[in-house]
Amino acid sequence: MELLHDPELWVGAAFIGFVALLIYYKVPALATKALDDRAKHIQAEIEQAEKLHRDAQALFDEYSAKQRDALAEANEIVSRAKAEAERLAKQAATDLDAALARRRQLAESRIAQAEAQAVKEVRAAAVDLAISAAERIMASEVKGQTADSLIEQAIGDLKRKLH
């Protein structure tokens, strides 16, 4: 009976009893079920996270493509704007050259008209001076009807020759 006083025996018996109770109340099955449920829940969260990751990657790829397209379009717009600016600069230079040529031609035309007018005025002044001189000379040296006919003839000849 000394065996009943041994503490290790009672600890062993208590342990066996405890395990028997656990098995009787199906605690290992409940624990296993709880662990399985937790594992399924974790697996579902992992799958959801992977799905979200794939969706995020797809969105990232889509926006990256849109960004590349927008950048290419912006570069194309800049290229067209530069080409248009160069074309407008060349057109402005051509228009300026044409305007300067027209103004130069107009100035030369006005100068030629002024020269022609000046020549005409000088001729007219020379004719008037010649007529006046001829009249004085004729009046002092030639008298009468002969003088008048000579003056008229000289005036007519001067006008025809100078004009």
PDB file of C-alpha atoms in Angstrom:
ATOM      1  CA  MET A   1       0.000   0.000   0.000  1.00  0.00           C
ATOM      2  CA  GLU A   2       2.804   2.090   0.042  1.00  0.00           C
ATOM      3  CA  LEU A   3       2.276   2.432  -3.575  1.00  0.00           C
ATOM      4  CA  LEU A   4      -0.789   4.569  -2.921  1.00  0.00           C
ATOM      5  CA  HIS A   5       1.359   7.061  -1.061  1.00  0.00           C
ATOM      6  CA  ASP A   6       3.665   7.578  -3.989  1.00  0.00           C
ATOM      7  CA  PRO A   7       3.030  11.037  -5.563  1.00  0.00           C
ATOM      8  CA  GLU A   8       4.214   9.969  -9.008  1.00  0.00           C
ATOM      9  CA  LEU A   9       1.470   7.382  -9.133  1.00  0.00           C
ATOM     10  CA  TRP A  10      -1.166   9.999  -8.437  1.00  0.00           C
ATOM     11  CA  VAL A  11       0.287  12.378 -10.996  1.00  0.00           C
ATOM     12  CA  GLY A  12       0.309   9.600 -13.591  1.00  0.00           C
ATOM     13  CA  ALA A  13      -3.254   8.588 -12.705  1.00  0.00           C
ATOM     14  CA  ALA A  14      -4.411  12.189 -12.877  1.00  0.00           C
ATOM     15  CA  PHE A  15      -2.759  12.575 -16.225  1.00  0.00           C
ATOM     16  CA  ILE A  16      -4.394   9.428 -17.617  1.00  0.00           C
ATOM     17  CA  GLY A  17      -7.712  10.595 -16.227  1.00  0.00           C
ATOM     18  CA  PHE A  18      -7.296  13.993 -17.783  1.00  0.00           C
ATOM     19  CA  VAL A  19      -6.481  12.506 -21.185  1.00  0.00           C
ATOM     20  CA  ALA A  20      -9.478  10.157 -20.834  1.00  0.00           C
ATOM     21  CA  LEU A  21     -11.754  13.125 -20.136  1.00  0.00           C
ATOM     22  CA  LEU A  22     -10.394  14.995 -23.118  1.00  0.00           C
ATOM     23  CA  ILE A  23     -11.018  12.050 -25.368  1.00  0.00           C
ATOM     24  CA  TYR A  24     -14.485  11.501 -23.865  1.00  0.00           C
ATOM     25  CA  TYR A  25     -15.514  15.123 -24.572  1.00  0.00           C
ATOM     26  CA  LYS A  26     -13.879  15.079 -28.013  1.00  0.00           C
ATOM     27  CA  VAL A  27     -11.592  17.999 -27.215  1.00  0.00           C
ATOM     28  CA  PRO A  28      -8.907  16.885 -29.675  1.00  0.00           C
ATOM     29  CA  ALA A  29     -11.475  16.839 -32.458  1.00  0.00           C
ATOM     30  CA  LEU A  30     -12.703  20.291 -31.437  1.00  0.00           C
ATOM     31  CA  ALA A  31      -9.155  21.581 -31.265  1.00  0.00           C
ATOM     32  CA  THR A  32      -8.371  20.026 -34.623  1.00  0.00           C
ATOM     33  CA  LYS A  33     -11.562  21.483 -36.087  1.00  0.00           C
ATOM     34  CA  ALA A  34     -10.747  24.936 -34.674  1.00  0.00           C
ATOM     35  CA  LEU A  35      -7.220  24.720 -36.076  1.00  0.00           C
ATOM     36  CA  ASP A  36      -8.559  23.522 -39.449  1.00  0.00           C
ATOM     37  CA  ASP A  37     -11.077  26.381 -39.504  1.00  0.00           C
ATOM     38  CA  ARG A  38      -8.334  28.844 -38.668  1.00  0.00           C
ATOM     39  CA  ALA A  39      -6.127  27.359 -41.417  1.00  0.00           C
ATOM     40  CA  LYS A  40      -9.000  27.658 -43.930  1.00  0.00           C
ATOM     41  CA  HIS A  41      -9.607  31.253 -42.868  1.00  0.00           C
ATOM     42  CA  ILE A  42      -5.907  32.070 -43.256  1.00  0.00           C
ATOM     43  CA  GLN A  43      -5.845  30.314 -46.660  1.00  0.00           C
ATOM     44  CA  ALA A  44      -8.884  32.353 -47.776  1.00  0.00           C
ATOM     45  CA  GLU A  45      -7.166  35.565 -46.657  1.00  0.00           C
ATOM     46  CA  ILE A  46      -4.010  34.558 -48.562  1.00  0.00           C
ATOM     47  CA  GLU A  47      -6.059  33.849 -51.698  1.00  0.00           C
ATOM     48  CA  GLN A  48      -7.883  37.187 -51.294  1.00  0.00           C
ATOM     49  CA  ALA A  49      -4.541  38.978 -50.857  1.00  0.00           C
ATOM     50  CA  GLU A  50      -3.154  37.253 -53.974  1.00  0.00           C
ATOM     51  CA  LYS A  51      -6.283  38.273 -55.945  1.00  0.00           C
ATOM     52  CA  LEU A  52      -5.924  41.854 -54.736  1.00  0.00           C
ATOM     53  CA  HIS A  53      -2.239  41.750 -55.673  1.00  0.00           C
ATOM     54  CA  ARG A  54      -3.081  40.529 -59.206  1.00  0.00           C
ATOM     55  CA  ASP A  55      -5.754  43.234 -59.540  1.00  0.00           C
ATOM     56  CA  ALA A  56      -3.340  45.898 -58.312  1.00  0.00           C
ATOM     57  CA  GLN A  57      -0.666  44.653 -60.733  1.00  0.00           C
ATOM     58  CA  ALA A  58      -3.186  44.774 -63.614  1.00  0.00           C
ATOM     59  CA  LEU A  59      -4.153  48.350 -62.670  1.00  0.00           C
ATOM     60  CA  PHE A  60      -0.502  49.294 -62.376  1.00  0.00           C
ATOM     61  CA  ASP A  61       0.220  47.845 -65.824  1.00  0.00           C
ATOM     62  CA  GLU A  62      -2.820  49.631 -67.277  1.00  0.00           C
ATOM     63  CA  TYR A  63      -1.835  52.997 -65.802  1.00  0.00           C
ATOM     64  CA  SER A  64       1.775  52.482 -66.855  1.00  0.00           C
ATOM     65  CA  ALA A  65       0.590  51.929 -70.431  1.00  0.00           C
ATOM     66  CA  LYS A  66      -1.627  55.024 -70.205  1.00  0.00           C
ATOM     67  CA  GLN A  67       1.298  57.037 -68.881  1.00  0.00           C
ATOM     68  CA  ARG A  68       3.527  55.847 -71.746  1.00  0.00           C
ATOM     69  CA  ASP A  69       0.796  56.727 -74.249  1.00  0.00           C
ATOM     70  CA  ALA A  70       0.302  60.156 -72.692  1.00  0.00           C
ATOM     71  CA  LEU A  71       4.042  60.789 -72.709  1.00  0.00           C
ATOM     72  CA  ALA A  72       4.281  59.743 -76.361  1.00  0.00           C
ATOM     73  CA  GLU A  73       1.335  61.994 -77.234  1.00  0.00           C
ATOM     74  CA  ALA A  74       2.900  64.899 -75.336  1.00  0.00           C
ATOM     75  CA  ASN A  75       6.176  64.396 -77.202  1.00  0.00           C
ATOM     76  CA  GLU A  76       4.287  64.313 -80.493  1.00  0.00           C
ATOM     77  CA  ILE A  77       2.448  67.535 -79.606  1.00  0.00           C
ATOM     78  CA  VAL A  78       5.748  69.212 -78.719  1.00  0.00           C
ATOM     79  CA  SER A  79       7.297  68.028 -81.997  1.00  0.00           C
ATOM     80  CA  ARG A  80       4.354  69.341 -84.007  1.00  0.00           C
ATOM     81  CA  ALA A  81       4.467  72.658 -82.132  1.00  0.00           C
ATOM     82  CA  LYS A  82       8.177  73.033 -82.861  1.00  0.00           C
ATOM     83  CA  ALA A  83       7.631  72.243 -86.544  1.00  0.00           C
ATOM     84  CA  GLU A  84       4.745  74.716 -86.697  1.00  0.00           C
ATOM     85  CA  ALA A  85       6.854  77.400 -84.988  1.00  0.00           C
ATOM     86  CA  GLU A  86       9.679  76.836 -87.489  1.00  0.00           C
ATOM     87  CA  ARG A  87       7.221  76.979 -90.382  1.00  0.00           C
ATOM     88  CA  LEU A  88       5.699  80.205 -89.046  1.00  0.00           C
ATOM     89  CA  ALA A  89       9.159  81.725 -88.543  1.00  0.00           C
ATOM     90  CA  LYS A  90      10.106  80.898 -92.142  1.00  0.00           C
ATOM     91  CA  GLN A  91       6.772  82.251 -93.387  1.00  0.00           C
ATOM     92  CA  ALA A  92       7.268  85.455 -91.379  1.00  0.00           C
ATOM     93  CA  ALA A  93      10.770  85.880 -92.813  1.00  0.00           C
ATOM     94  CA  THR A  94       9.445  85.325 -96.347  1.00  0.00           C
ATOM     95  CA  ASP A  95       6.583  87.774 -95.769  1.00  0.00           C
ATOM     96  CA  LEU A  96       8.999  90.349 -94.356  1.00  0.00           C
ATOM     97  CA  ASP A  97      11.309  89.986 -97.365  1.00  0.00           C
ATOM     98  CA  ALA A  98       8.346  90.367 -99.734  1.00  0.00           C
ATOM     99  CA  ALA A  99       7.085  93.437 -97.854  1.00  0.00           C
ATOM    100  CA  LEU A 100      10.560  95.014 -97.933  1.00  0.00           C
ATOM    101  CA  ALA A 101      10.846  94.294-101.662  1.00  0.00           C
ATOM    102  CA  ARG A 102       7.432  95.900-102.294  1.00  0.00           C
ATOM    103  CA  ARG A 103       8.370  98.970-100.259  1.00  0.00           C
ATOM    104  CA  ARG A 104      11.727  99.238-102.038  1.00  0.00           C
ATOM    105  CA  GLN A 105      10.006  98.988-105.418  1.00  0.00           C
ATOM    106  CA  LEU A 106       7.416 101.569-104.341  1.00  0.00           C
ATOM    107  CA  ALA A 107      10.180 103.917-103.165  1.00  0.00           C
ATOM    108  CA  GLU A 108      12.099 103.424-106.416  1.00  0.00           C
ATOM    109  CA  SER A 109       8.905 104.073-108.386  1.00  0.00           C
ATOM    110  CA  ARG A 110       8.254 107.277-106.431  1.00  0.00           C
ATOM    111  CA  ILE A 111      11.871 108.368-106.961  1.00  0.00           C
ATOM    112  CA  ALA A 112      11.535 107.692-110.705  1.00  0.00           C
ATOM    113  CA  GLN A 113       8.282 109.697-110.804  1.00  0.00           C
ATOM    114  CA  ALA A 114       9.932 112.519-108.893  1.00  0.00           C
ATOM    115  CA  GLU A 115      12.881 112.457-111.302  1.00  0.00           C
ATOM    116  CA  ALA A 116      10.555 112.485-114.299  1.00  0.00           C
ATOM    117  CA  GLN A 117       8.573 115.340-112.776  1.00  0.00           C
ATOM    118  CA  ALA A 118      11.798 117.230-112.054  1.00  0.00           C
ATOM    119  CA  VAL A 119      13.038 116.681-115.632  1.00  0.00           C
ATOM    120  CA  LYS A 120       9.658 117.842-116.956  1.00  0.00           C
ATOM    121  CA  GLU A 121       9.747 120.927-114.753  1.00  0.00           C
ATOM    122  CA  VAL A 122      13.351 121.691-115.789  1.00  0.00           C
ATOM    123  CA  ARG A 123      12.401 121.307-119.446  1.00  0.00           C
ATOM    124  CA  ALA A 124       9.395 123.529-118.987  1.00  0.00           C
ATOM    125  CA  ALA A 125      11.544 126.097-117.195  1.00  0.00           C
ATOM    126  CA  ALA A 126      14.159 125.845-119.959  1.00  0.00           C
ATOM    127  CA  VAL A 127      11.489 126.264-122.625  1.00  0.00           C
ATOM    128  CA  ASP A 128      10.026 129.256-120.821  1.00  0.00           C
ATOM    129  CA  LEU A 129      13.480 130.737-120.375  1.00  0.00           C
ATOM    130  CA  ALA A 130      14.368 130.127-124.018  1.00  0.00           C
ATOM    131  CA  ILE A 131      11.106 131.631-125.151  1.00  0.00           C
ATOM    132  CA  SER A 132      11.611 134.622-122.931  1.00  0.00           C
ATOM    133  CA  ALA A 133      15.188 135.053-124.153  1.00  0.00           C
ATOM    134  CA  ALA A 134      14.125 134.631-127.763  1.00  0.00           C
ATOM    135  CA  GLU A 135      11.401 137.210-127.296  1.00  0.00           C
ATOM    136  CA  ARG A 136      13.825 139.760-125.848  1.00  0.00           C
ATOM    137  CA  ILE A 137      16.388 139.118-128.502  1.00  0.00           C
ATOM    138  CA  MET A 138      13.867 139.268-131.271  1.00  0.00           C
ATOM    139  CA  ALA A 139      12.182 142.283-129.814  1.00  0.00           C
ATOM    140  CA  SER A 140      15.417 144.197-129.667  1.00  0.00           C
ATOM    141  CA  GLU A 141      16.885 143.103-133.020  1.00  0.00           C
ATOM    142  CA  VAL A 142      14.043 142.064-135.302  1.00  0.00           C
ATOM    143  CA  LYS A 143      11.055 144.300-135.709  1.00  0.00           C
ATOM    144  CA  GLY A 144       7.756 144.066-137.422  1.00  0.00           C
ATOM    145  CA  GLN A 145       5.917 141.187-139.020  1.00  0.00           C
ATOM    146  CA  THR A 146       9.107 139.232-139.690  1.00  0.00           C
ATOM    147  CA  ALA A 147       9.921 139.293-136.003  1.00  0.00           C
ATOM    148  CA  ASP A 148       6.491 138.054-135.050  1.00  0.00           C
ATOM    149  CA  SER A 149       6.578 135.141-137.508  1.00  0.00           C
ATOM    150  CA  LEU A 150      10.100 134.151-136.393  1.00  0.00           C
ATOM    151  CA  ILE A 151       9.070 134.238-132.749  1.00  0.00           C
ATOM    152  CA  GLU A 152       5.993 132.121-133.396  1.00  0.00           C
ATOM    153  CA  GLN A 153       8.033 129.589-135.368  1.00  0.00           C
ATOM    154  CA  ALA A 154      10.781 129.431-132.702  1.00  0.00           C
ATOM    155  CA  ILE A 155       8.217 128.937-129.961  1.00  0.00           C
ATOM    156  CA  GLY A 156       6.528 126.114-131.876  1.00  0.00           C
ATOM    157  CA  ASP A 157       9.856 124.420-132.630  1.00  0.00           C
ATOM    158  CA  LEU A 158      10.992 124.628-128.995  1.00  0.00           C
ATOM    159  CA  LYS A 159       7.796 123.156-127.686  1.00  0.00           C
ATOM    160  CA  ARG A 160       7.895 120.242-130.144  1.00  0.00           C
ATOM    161  CA  LYS A 161      11.570 119.469-129.568  1.00  0.00           C
ATOM    162  CA  LEU A 162      11.471 119.630-125.773  1.00  0.00           C
ATOM    163  CA  HIS A 163       8.223 117.754-125.248  1.00  0.00           C
TER     164      HIS A 163
END
